[in-house]
Amino acid sequence: MLRERGIYRLRDGRQFVPSKRLRMALAMVVLSGFAQEASAQAPAKAFQKVMQPYVDARTFMGSVLVARKGRIIFSNGYGMADLEWSIPNSPTTRFNIASMTKQFTAAAILLLEDRGKLKTSDPVKKYLPDAPASWDHITIYHLLTHTSGISDDAAKYQPGPPDLLRFNDKPLHFQPGERWSYTNLGYIVLGYLLERIVGQSYEGFVKENLFKPLGMNDSGMFSYVTVIPRRASGYWPGRGGIENAERPDFRLGFSAGSLYSTTEDLLRWEEGLFGGKLLSAASLHKMITPFKGDYACGLYVRRVNGHLMIEHDGNNIGFNSDMAYYPEESIAVIVLANLNGNVTSEIARALAALAHGETPRTPSAHKETVLSKKLLVVH
């Protein structure tokens, strides 16, 4: 139906002049469409308002994404993926996700349990017999939950091929399962153990069994040696402005912090993992059930402002990240940064508050902060 100066023309060519009541009804339909469009635009403007102080203060460069029930309601990139070439960040920019890697390692181990390849209650020494006697009572589950008692210098990972793990006979900080203490080494051991069990590289197993089934084609193992299209360069704030971050060998982070991904791929991960597409119900329950404190298997699980939140952050030289999922409302918030700072978790909380219809806290971003290089370690 086409309209021409108050006359409505039907597709068969006939004309009619609508009554006043019908004209009012048609006008209401049009206005309703405008209102729906404005309503759809309003959230994006509100999310952008949350981000702007961090952008103005130059404390954040990266990409963010907010989704509700699998539908993206806000997605944007800020600053530069490469400052030298003035290449902007976007939703398809690939970032090192640092310790957010741990949830992928945990899922891979639990997937092996689903397939009958191991039990999380198994002693680590069942698969790594060269481990010292002090490891006799450490189980795979202790490594998953950071309750093993080992220190980060209890073994040294040497990237291959072949990958090697050289043990140091160090006393435990506490008896396995007694307390919680975050350690990257525990997750490096898990990756190495996975390779010994499946006879395949950690990278290959994760790509084939986690990324590929979920269509995560923009995710993989981060390396400065490998050419990775659309990879963000890492930066940190220096006294004279933003500087290039140091270039360590990221393979040393291995299964504890060496994966890269995009905001869109990580949404696929959240939807796939919590949608039951990867793990059995029992394994997913184990993965998100805290053991000591609020830590489960590669994930923190706690209530924040009355909302159940499943989350992990990541910090590496040149990169920061935070990803939170709110299962009761099916809200996902993903923040990936290639400029070191301390605002990624704050941004994630503010975006989540807005997605919940709440008022975000006033941003702390007012000026650039110079961080010591000693603070910029993977965790």
mmCIF file of C-alpha atoms in Angstrom:
data_model
loop_
_atom_site.group_PDB
_atom_site.id
_atom_site.type_symbol
_atom_site.label_atom_id
_atom_site.label_comp_id
_atom_site.label_asym_id
_atom_site.label_seq_id
_atom_site.Cartn_x
_atom_site.Cartn_y
_atom_site.Cartn_z
ATOM 1 C CA MET A 1 0.000 0.000 0.000
ATOM 2 C CA LEU A 2 1.428 3.380 -1.074
ATOM 3 C CA ARG A 3 0.381 6.792 0.238
ATOM 4 C CA GLU A 4 0.045 9.902 -1.955
ATOM 5 C CA ARG A 5 -1.334 13.208 -0.524
ATOM 6 C CA GLY A 6 -3.778 11.547 1.837
ATOM 7 C CA ILE A 7 -4.818 8.967 -0.782
ATOM 8 C CA TYR A 8 -3.730 5.367 -0.186
ATOM 9 C CA ARG A 9 -3.060 3.306 -3.287
ATOM 10 C CA LEU A 10 -3.338 -0.500 -3.052
ATOM 11 C CA ARG A 11 -0.939 -2.794 -4.886
ATOM 12 C CA ASP A 12 -3.626 -3.625 -7.470
ATOM 13 C CA GLY A 13 -3.923 0.058 -8.400
ATOM 14 C CA ARG A 14 -7.167 0.833 -6.603
ATOM 15 C CA GLN A 15 -7.367 3.990 -4.453
ATOM 16 C CA PHE A 16 -9.189 4.812 -1.250
ATOM 17 C CA VAL A 17 -9.353 7.707 1.200
ATOM 18 C CA PRO A 18 -9.198 6.432 4.808
ATOM 19 C CA SER A 19 -11.529 7.708 7.483
ATOM 20 C CA LYS A 20 -10.238 10.027 10.220
ATOM 21 C CA ARG A 21 -10.197 7.142 12.713
ATOM 22 C CA LEU A 22 -8.226 4.934 10.351
ATOM 23 C CA ARG A 23 -5.760 7.769 9.635
ATOM 24 C CA MET A 24 -5.195 8.154 13.373
ATOM 25 C CA ALA A 25 -4.621 4.415 13.736
ATOM 26 C CA LEU A 26 -2.126 4.441 10.881
ATOM 27 C CA ALA A 27 -0.330 7.390 12.458
ATOM 28 C CA MET A 28 -0.115 5.510 15.760
ATOM 29 C CA VAL A 29 1.508 2.561 13.980
ATOM 30 C CA VAL A 30 4.108 4.867 12.446
ATOM 31 C CA LEU A 31 4.762 6.602 15.773
ATOM 32 C CA SER A 32 5.052 3.225 17.486
ATOM 33 C CA GLY A 33 7.716 2.232 14.964
ATOM 34 C CA PHE A 34 9.640 5.433 15.663
ATOM 35 C CA ALA A 35 9.345 4.823 19.414
ATOM 36 C CA GLN A 36 10.677 1.282 19.070
ATOM 37 C CA GLU A 37 13.607 2.551 16.993
ATOM 38 C CA ALA A 38 14.388 5.251 19.554
ATOM 39 C CA SER A 39 14.114 2.701 22.357
ATOM 40 C CA ALA A 40 16.599 0.449 20.551
ATOM 41 C CA GLN A 41 19.007 3.364 20.133
ATOM 42 C CA ALA A 42 18.791 4.614 23.722
ATOM 43 C CA PRO A 43 20.713 1.740 25.346
ATOM 44 C CA ALA A 44 23.621 2.149 22.915
ATOM 45 C CA LYS A 45 23.854 5.834 23.819
ATOM 46 C CA ALA A 46 23.761 4.968 27.512
ATOM 47 C CA PHE A 47 26.526 2.375 27.150
ATOM 48 C CA GLN A 48 28.585 4.850 25.162
ATOM 49 C CA LYS A 49 28.124 7.387 27.957
ATOM 50 C CA VAL A 50 29.638 4.845 30.374
ATOM 51 C CA MET A 51 32.650 4.356 28.093
ATOM 52 C CA GLN A 52 33.356 7.988 27.225
ATOM 53 C CA PRO A 53 35.167 9.022 30.446
ATOM 54 C CA TYR A 54 37.681 6.190 30.005
ATOM 55 C CA VAL A 55 38.189 7.111 26.362
ATOM 56 C CA ASP A 56 38.616 10.811 27.183
ATOM 57 C CA ALA A 57 41.109 10.019 29.962
ATOM 58 C CA ARG A 58 43.010 7.658 27.628
ATOM 59 C CA THR A 59 42.901 4.900 30.226
ATOM 60 C CA PHE A 60 41.257 2.363 27.913
ATOM 61 C CA MET A 61 41.954 1.052 24.431
ATOM 62 C CA GLY A 62 40.195 -2.093 23.328
ATOM 63 C CA SER A 63 36.812 -3.600 22.511
ATOM 64 C CA VAL A 64 33.692 -4.159 24.589
ATOM 65 C CA LEU A 65 30.528 -6.166 24.085
ATOM 66 C CA VAL A 66 27.288 -6.536 26.036
ATOM 67 C CA ALA A 67 24.675 -9.166 25.169
ATOM 68 C CA ARG A 68 21.369 -10.257 26.620
ATOM 69 C CA LYS A 69 20.017 -13.744 25.879
ATOM 70 C CA GLY A 70 22.576 -14.152 23.129
ATOM 71 C CA ARG A 71 21.646 -10.905 21.360
ATOM 72 C CA ILE A 72 24.282 -8.191 21.173
ATOM 73 C CA ILE A 73 22.945 -4.932 22.609
ATOM 74 C CA PHE A 74 26.224 -3.007 22.537
ATOM 75 C CA SER A 75 29.520 -3.619 20.777
ATOM 76 C CA ASN A 76 32.273 -1.145 20.025
ATOM 77 C CA GLY A 77 36.018 -0.674 19.676
ATOM 78 C CA TYR A 78 38.081 2.157 21.170
ATOM 79 C CA GLY A 79 41.542 3.478 20.475
ATOM 80 C CA MET A 80 44.062 1.754 18.293
ATOM 81 C CA ALA A 81 44.920 -1.887 17.740
ATOM 82 C CA ASP A 82 48.165 -0.564 16.234
ATOM 83 C CA LEU A 83 49.253 2.974 17.052
ATOM 84 C CA GLU A 84 52.101 3.011 14.543
ATOM 85 C CA TRP A 85 49.762 2.316 11.635
ATOM 86 C CA SER A 86 46.664 4.010 13.107
ATOM 87 C CA ILE A 87 44.594 0.821 12.874
ATOM 88 C CA PRO A 88 41.547 1.140 15.159
ATOM 89 C CA ASN A 89 40.236 -1.529 17.511
ATOM 90 C CA SER A 90 36.992 -3.188 16.452
ATOM 91 C CA PRO A 91 34.744 -6.105 17.493
ATOM 92 C CA THR A 92 36.909 -8.364 15.285
ATOM 93 C CA THR A 93 40.270 -7.314 16.771
ATOM 94 C CA ARG A 94 42.108 -10.213 18.385
ATOM 95 C CA PHE A 95 43.486 -9.665 21.900
ATOM 96 C CA ASN A 96 45.548 -11.794 24.233
ATOM 97 C CA ILE A 97 43.010 -12.698 26.936
ATOM 98 C CA ALA A 98 45.662 -13.551 29.561
ATOM 99 C CA SER A 99 44.274 -15.513 32.528
ATOM 100 C CA MET A 100 40.803 -15.768 31.030
ATOM 101 C CA THR A 101 42.567 -18.676 29.291
ATOM 102 C CA LYS A 102 42.159 -20.716 32.477
ATOM 103 C CA GLN A 103 38.447 -21.364 31.941
ATOM 104 C CA PHE A 104 39.227 -22.914 28.547
ATOM 105 C CA THR A 105 41.837 -25.169 30.157
ATOM 106 C CA ALA A 106 39.365 -26.155 32.862
ATOM 107 C CA ALA A 107 36.684 -26.928 30.275
ATOM 108 C CA ALA A 108 39.150 -29.031 28.279
ATOM 109 C CA ILE A 109 40.026 -31.099 31.359
ATOM 110 C CA LEU A 110 36.350 -31.582 32.245
ATOM 111 C CA LEU A 111 35.637 -32.580 28.650
ATOM 112 C CA LEU A 112 38.276 -35.309 28.988
ATOM 113 C CA GLU A 113 36.514 -36.469 32.143
ATOM 114 C CA ASP A 114 33.231 -36.620 30.228
ATOM 115 C CA ARG A 115 34.984 -38.806 27.655
ATOM 116 C CA GLY A 116 36.382 -41.157 30.297
ATOM 117 C CA LYS A 117 40.012 -40.156 29.734
ATOM 118 C CA LEU A 118 40.576 -39.073 33.329
ATOM 119 C CA LYS A 119 38.885 -38.314 36.626
ATOM 120 C CA THR A 120 39.350 -34.981 38.337
ATOM 121 C CA SER A 121 39.797 -36.943 41.563
ATOM 122 C CA ASP A 122 42.867 -38.694 40.067
ATOM 123 C CA PRO A 123 46.274 -37.905 41.583
ATOM 124 C CA VAL A 124 48.369 -35.748 39.257
ATOM 125 C CA LYS A 125 51.205 -38.252 39.613
ATOM 126 C CA LYS A 126 49.089 -40.893 37.890
ATOM 127 C CA TYR A 127 49.820 -39.021 34.649
ATOM 128 C CA LEU A 128 53.017 -37.204 35.640
ATOM 129 C CA PRO A 129 55.006 -39.791 37.622
ATOM 130 C CA ASP A 130 58.134 -37.604 37.639
ATOM 131 C CA ALA A 131 56.467 -35.146 40.015
ATOM 132 C CA PRO A 132 58.151 -35.048 43.458
ATOM 133 C CA ALA A 133 56.866 -36.939 46.484
ATOM 134 C CA SER A 134 55.368 -33.748 47.895
ATOM 135 C CA TRP A 135 52.806 -33.967 45.072
ATOM 136 C CA ASP A 136 51.577 -37.427 46.119
ATOM 137 C CA HIS A 137 48.173 -36.196 47.321
ATOM 138 C CA ILE A 138 47.581 -33.453 44.766
ATOM 139 C CA THR A 139 44.644 -34.236 42.498
ATOM 140 C CA ILE A 140 43.614 -32.728 39.182
ATOM 141 C CA TYR A 141 40.740 -31.036 40.995
ATOM 142 C CA HIS A 142 43.179 -29.319 43.353
ATOM 143 C CA LEU A 143 44.940 -27.812 40.336
ATOM 144 C CA LEU A 144 41.624 -26.714 38.806
ATOM 145 C CA THR A 145 40.607 -24.914 41.993
ATOM 146 C CA HIS A 146 44.006 -23.425 43.002
ATOM 147 C CA THR A 147 44.062 -25.517 46.170
ATOM 148 C CA SER A 148 47.102 -27.714 45.441
ATOM 149 C CA GLY A 149 49.524 -25.898 47.743
ATOM 150 C CA ILE A 150 52.260 -25.662 45.075
ATOM 151 C CA SER A 151 54.169 -22.441 44.392
ATOM 152 C CA ASP A 152 54.859 -20.913 40.978
ATOM 153 C CA ASP A 153 58.489 -22.093 41.171
ATOM 154 C CA ALA A 154 57.636 -25.743 41.938
ATOM 155 C CA ALA A 155 58.160 -26.592 38.271
ATOM 156 C CA LYS A 156 59.357 -24.866 35.108
ATOM 157 C CA TYR A 157 57.560 -25.131 31.790
ATOM 158 C CA GLN A 158 59.750 -25.240 28.704
ATOM 159 C CA PRO A 159 57.904 -24.761 25.400
ATOM 160 C CA GLY A 160 58.696 -27.162 22.615
ATOM 161 C CA PRO A 161 58.175 -28.983 20.553
ATOM 162 C CA PRO A 162 58.225 -31.099 22.544
ATOM 163 C CA ASP A 163 56.858 -29.274 25.575
ATOM 164 C CA LEU A 164 58.724 -30.105 28.783
ATOM 165 C CA LEU A 165 57.909 -29.688 32.449
ATOM 166 C CA ARG A 166 60.856 -29.788 34.818
ATOM 167 C CA PHE A 167 59.939 -30.264 38.487
ATOM 168 C CA ASN A 168 61.632 -28.659 41.464
ATOM 169 C CA ASP A 169 61.282 -30.476 44.777
ATOM 170 C CA LYS A 170 59.797 -27.572 46.698
ATOM 171 C CA PRO A 171 57.739 -28.019 49.877
ATOM 172 C CA LEU A 172 54.029 -27.273 49.602
ATOM 173 C CA HIS A 173 52.691 -24.050 51.076
ATOM 174 C CA PHE A 174 49.819 -26.046 52.597
ATOM 175 C CA GLN A 175 48.235 -29.465 52.332
ATOM 176 C CA PRO A 176 46.192 -30.041 49.151
ATOM 177 C CA GLY A 177 42.601 -28.897 49.520
ATOM 178 C CA GLU A 178 43.307 -27.035 52.749
ATOM 179 C CA ARG A 179 43.401 -23.480 51.391
ATOM 180 C CA TRP A 180 43.120 -21.432 48.198
ATOM 181 C CA SER A 181 46.133 -19.752 46.601
ATOM 182 C CA TYR A 182 46.148 -18.532 43.001
ATOM 183 C CA THR A 183 49.007 -19.921 40.943
ATOM 184 C CA ASN A 184 49.643 -19.918 37.212
ATOM 185 C CA LEU A 185 51.758 -23.052 37.473
ATOM 186 C CA GLY A 186 48.760 -25.193 38.409
ATOM 187 C CA TYR A 187 47.108 -24.405 35.082
ATOM 188 C CA ILE A 188 50.348 -24.854 33.156
ATOM 189 C CA VAL A 189 50.579 -28.335 34.698
ATOM 190 C CA LEU A 190 46.986 -29.003 33.578
ATOM 191 C CA GLY A 191 47.831 -28.091 29.996
ATOM 192 C CA TYR A 192 50.925 -30.272 30.060
ATOM 193 C CA LEU A 193 48.957 -33.142 31.625
ATOM 194 C CA LEU A 194 46.312 -32.789 28.880
ATOM 195 C CA GLU A 195 48.996 -33.145 26.208
ATOM 196 C CA ARG A 196 50.368 -36.298 27.837
ATOM 197 C CA ILE A 197 46.897 -37.884 27.977
ATOM 198 C CA VAL A 198 45.623 -37.066 24.469
ATOM 199 C CA GLY A 199 48.948 -37.147 22.615
ATOM 200 C CA GLN A 200 48.153 -33.796 21.025
ATOM 201 C CA SER A 201 49.250 -30.221 21.603
ATOM 202 C CA TYR A 202 47.190 -28.082 23.964
ATOM 203 C CA GLU A 203 46.594 -25.590 21.158
ATOM 204 C CA GLY A 204 45.430 -28.288 18.759
ATOM 205 C CA PHE A 205 43.088 -29.897 21.284
ATOM 206 C CA VAL A 206 41.470 -26.591 22.285
ATOM 207 C CA LYS A 207 40.975 -25.537 18.666
ATOM 208 C CA GLU A 208 39.479 -28.872 17.642
ATOM 209 C CA ASN A 209 37.308 -29.549 20.678
ATOM 210 C CA LEU A 210 36.333 -26.107 22.019
ATOM 211 C CA PHE A 211 36.752 -23.441 19.354
ATOM 212 C CA LYS A 212 35.646 -25.332 16.242
ATOM 213 C CA PRO A 213 32.356 -26.724 17.645
ATOM 214 C CA LEU A 214 31.320 -23.195 18.703
ATOM 215 C CA GLY A 215 32.424 -21.464 15.510
ATOM 216 C CA MET A 216 35.186 -19.534 17.309
ATOM 217 C CA ASN A 217 37.256 -18.898 14.205
ATOM 218 C CA ASP A 218 39.024 -15.827 15.617
ATOM 219 C CA SER A 219 40.584 -17.572 18.618
ATOM 220 C CA GLY A 220 43.869 -19.397 19.090
ATOM 221 C CA MET A 221 47.253 -19.438 20.813
ATOM 222 C CA PHE A 222 48.859 -16.003 21.134
ATOM 223 C CA SER A 223 52.429 -15.592 19.932
ATOM 224 C CA TYR A 224 54.602 -12.719 18.769
ATOM 225 C CA VAL A 225 56.364 -15.147 16.420
ATOM 226 C CA THR A 226 53.252 -16.277 14.546
ATOM 227 C CA VAL A 227 51.611 -13.855 12.106
ATOM 228 C CA ILE A 228 48.081 -13.403 13.460
ATOM 229 C CA PRO A 229 45.786 -11.266 11.266
ATOM 230 C CA ARG A 230 43.942 -8.468 13.106
ATOM 231 C CA ARG A 231 46.014 -8.975 16.256
ATOM 232 C CA ALA A 232 46.195 -6.007 18.605
ATOM 233 C CA SER A 233 49.598 -4.782 19.723
ATOM 234 C CA GLY A 234 50.070 -4.413 23.459
ATOM 235 C CA TYR A 235 50.760 -1.040 25.102
ATOM 236 C CA TRP A 236 51.162 0.473 28.530
ATOM 237 C CA PRO A 237 51.054 4.034 29.872
ATOM 238 C CA GLY A 238 54.504 5.598 30.233
ATOM 239 C CA ARG A 239 55.614 8.880 31.712
ATOM 240 C CA GLY A 240 55.750 10.493 28.291
ATOM 241 C CA GLY A 241 52.570 8.877 26.991
ATOM 242 C CA ILE A 242 51.569 5.458 25.706
ATOM 243 C CA GLU A 243 54.510 3.128 25.059
ATOM 244 C CA ASN A 244 54.945 -0.212 23.343
ATOM 245 C CA ALA A 245 54.839 -3.012 25.913
ATOM 246 C CA GLU A 246 57.752 -5.401 26.251
ATOM 247 C CA ARG A 247 57.741 -8.464 24.059
ATOM 248 C CA PRO A 248 58.099 -11.624 26.157
ATOM 249 C CA ASP A 249 57.488 -15.083 24.713
ATOM 250 C CA PHE A 250 53.805 -15.564 25.413
ATOM 251 C CA ARG A 251 54.114 -19.340 25.041
ATOM 252 C CA LEU A 252 55.482 -19.246 28.580
ATOM 253 C CA GLY A 253 51.931 -18.462 29.713
ATOM 254 C CA PHE A 254 50.797 -21.612 27.899
ATOM 255 C CA SER A 255 47.511 -23.018 29.250
ATOM 256 C CA ALA A 256 47.441 -20.433 32.050
ATOM 257 C CA GLY A 257 47.313 -17.277 29.941
ATOM 258 C CA SER A 258 48.290 -17.537 26.263
ATOM 259 C CA LEU A 259 45.061 -17.656 24.275
ATOM 260 C CA TYR A 260 43.783 -14.835 22.095
ATOM 261 C CA SER A 261 40.216 -14.095 21.070
ATOM 262 C CA THR A 262 37.700 -11.401 20.108
ATOM 263 C CA THR A 263 34.658 -10.061 21.922
ATOM 264 C CA GLU A 264 32.357 -11.759 19.410
ATOM 265 C CA ASP A 265 34.102 -15.125 19.712
ATOM 266 C CA LEU A 266 33.957 -14.895 23.496
ATOM 267 C CA LEU A 267 30.216 -14.331 23.311
ATOM 268 C CA ARG A 268 30.021 -17.575 21.328
ATOM 269 C CA TRP A 269 32.009 -19.181 24.137
ATOM 270 C CA GLU A 270 29.681 -17.896 26.868
ATOM 271 C CA GLU A 271 26.587 -18.997 24.973
ATOM 272 C CA GLY A 272 28.073 -22.391 24.138
ATOM 273 C CA LEU A 273 29.516 -23.194 27.555
ATOM 274 C CA PHE A 274 26.566 -22.061 29.657
ATOM 275 C CA GLY A 275 24.108 -23.256 27.036
ATOM 276 C CA GLY A 276 25.289 -26.838 27.598
ATOM 277 C CA LYS A 277 26.806 -27.310 24.139
ATOM 278 C CA LEU A 278 30.205 -28.537 25.357
ATOM 279 C CA LEU A 279 30.060 -30.276 28.722
ATOM 280 C CA SER A 280 27.699 -32.668 30.417
ATOM 281 C CA ALA A 281 25.378 -31.135 33.001
ATOM 282 C CA ALA A 282 27.456 -32.726 35.769
ATOM 283 C CA SER A 283 30.736 -31.316 34.455
ATOM 284 C CA LEU A 284 29.285 -27.838 33.920
ATOM 285 C CA HIS A 285 27.933 -27.928 37.468
ATOM 286 C CA LYS A 286 31.387 -28.891 38.749
ATOM 287 C CA MET A 287 32.997 -26.111 36.724
ATOM 288 C CA ILE A 288 30.815 -23.372 38.235
ATOM 289 C CA THR A 289 30.574 -24.667 41.813
ATOM 290 C CA PRO A 290 33.046 -22.866 44.126
ATOM 291 C CA PHE A 291 35.320 -25.056 46.221
ATOM 292 C CA LYS A 292 37.277 -22.645 48.417
ATOM 293 C CA GLY A 293 36.096 -19.068 48.674
ATOM 294 C CA ASP A 294 34.417 -18.025 45.461
ATOM 295 C CA TYR A 295 36.656 -19.934 43.034
ATOM 296 C CA ALA A 296 35.378 -22.913 41.078
ATOM 297 C CA CYS A 297 37.252 -24.384 38.081
ATOM 298 C CA GLY A 298 38.875 -21.576 36.118
ATOM 299 C CA LEU A 299 36.076 -19.212 37.142
ATOM 300 C CA TYR A 300 35.061 -16.996 40.043
ATOM 301 C CA VAL A 301 31.439 -17.443 41.078
ATOM 302 C CA ARG A 302 29.856 -14.914 43.427
ATOM 303 C CA ARG A 303 26.954 -12.543 43.919
ATOM 304 C CA VAL A 304 27.499 -8.893 43.038
ATOM 305 C CA ASN A 305 24.750 -6.386 43.828
ATOM 306 C CA GLY A 306 22.313 -9.271 44.183
ATOM 307 C CA HIS A 307 23.177 -10.844 40.812
ATOM 308 C CA LEU A 308 24.916 -14.201 40.395
ATOM 309 C CA MET A 309 28.100 -13.521 38.405
ATOM 310 C CA ILE A 310 30.455 -16.062 36.796
ATOM 311 C CA GLU A 311 33.642 -14.221 35.888
ATOM 312 C CA HIS A 312 37.377 -14.154 35.318
ATOM 313 C CA ASP A 313 39.768 -11.362 34.493
ATOM 314 C CA GLY A 314 43.215 -11.378 32.957
ATOM 315 C CA ASN A 315 46.350 -9.265 33.155
ATOM 316 C CA ASN A 316 49.388 -9.607 30.963
ATOM 317 C CA ILE A 317 52.105 -7.265 29.725
ATOM 318 C CA GLY A 318 50.270 -5.019 27.268
ATOM 319 C CA PHE A 319 46.839 -6.569 27.787
ATOM 320 C CA ASN A 320 43.964 -6.655 30.290
ATOM 321 C CA SER A 321 40.640 -8.443 30.075
ATOM 322 C CA ASP A 322 37.456 -9.188 31.963
ATOM 323 C CA MET A 323 34.495 -11.385 31.062
ATOM 324 C CA ALA A 324 31.403 -11.854 33.201
ATOM 325 C CA TYR A 325 28.254 -13.887 32.681
ATOM 326 C CA TYR A 326 25.071 -13.408 34.699
ATOM 327 C CA PRO A 327 23.144 -16.690 34.270
ATOM 328 C CA GLU A 328 19.934 -15.582 35.974
ATOM 329 C CA GLU A 329 19.449 -12.785 33.430
ATOM 330 C CA SER A 330 21.505 -14.316 30.579
ATOM 331 C CA ILE A 331 23.665 -11.192 30.370
ATOM 332 C CA ALA A 332 27.236 -11.371 29.060
ATOM 333 C CA VAL A 333 29.779 -8.563 29.392
ATOM 334 C CA ILE A 334 33.180 -8.765 27.696
ATOM 335 C CA VAL A 335 35.966 -6.191 27.968
ATOM 336 C CA LEU A 336 39.298 -6.673 26.159
ATOM 337 C CA ALA A 337 42.085 -4.084 26.365
ATOM 338 C CA ASN A 338 45.471 -3.652 24.725
ATOM 339 C CA LEU A 339 46.522 -0.829 27.064
ATOM 340 C CA ASN A 340 47.572 -1.842 30.563
ATOM 341 C CA GLY A 341 45.635 -0.260 33.382
ATOM 342 C CA ASN A 342 43.207 -1.045 36.160
ATOM 343 C CA VAL A 343 39.854 -0.144 34.580
ATOM 344 C CA THR A 344 38.718 -3.272 32.700
ATOM 345 C CA SER A 345 36.883 -4.818 35.659
ATOM 346 C CA GLU A 346 35.411 -1.444 36.584
ATOM 347 C CA ILE A 347 34.144 -1.008 33.022
ATOM 348 C CA ALA A 348 32.688 -4.524 33.027
ATOM 349 C CA ARG A 349 30.773 -3.822 36.262
ATOM 350 C CA ALA A 350 29.475 -0.497 34.948
ATOM 351 C CA LEU A 351 28.275 -2.015 31.663
ATOM 352 C CA ALA A 352 26.663 -4.896 33.579
ATOM 353 C CA ALA A 353 24.844 -2.487 35.894
ATOM 354 C CA LEU A 354 23.412 -0.663 32.901
ATOM 355 C CA ALA A 355 22.392 -3.949 31.272
ATOM 356 C CA HIS A 356 20.541 -4.796 34.494
ATOM 357 C CA GLY A 357 18.704 -1.465 34.381
ATOM 358 C CA GLU A 358 20.727 -0.062 37.281
ATOM 359 C CA THR A 359 22.768 3.118 37.638
ATOM 360 C CA PRO A 360 26.496 2.508 37.092
ATOM 361 C CA ARG A 361 28.999 3.832 39.595
ATOM 362 C CA THR A 362 30.811 7.049 38.784
ATOM 363 C CA PRO A 363 33.882 6.126 36.734
ATOM 364 C CA SER A 364 37.283 6.490 38.360
ATOM 365 C CA ALA A 365 38.865 7.508 35.045
ATOM 366 C CA HIS A 366 40.146 11.038 35.376
ATOM 367 C CA LYS A 367 43.797 10.896 34.436
ATOM 368 C CA GLU A 368 46.457 8.576 33.096
ATOM 369 C CA THR A 369 48.193 6.322 35.629
ATOM 370 C CA VAL A 370 51.777 5.121 35.269
ATOM 371 C CA LEU A 371 52.119 1.485 36.348
ATOM 372 C CA SER A 372 55.327 -0.211 37.369
ATOM 373 C CA LYS A 373 56.448 -2.913 34.949
ATOM 374 C CA LYS A 374 56.882 -5.228 37.941
ATOM 375 C CA LEU A 375 53.101 -5.162 38.454
ATOM 376 C CA LEU A 376 52.379 -6.297 34.922
ATOM 377 C CA VAL A 377 52.594 -10.051 35.285
ATOM 378 C CA VAL A 378 50.144 -12.678 34.112
ATOM 379 C CA HIS A 379 47.342 -13.404 36.575
#
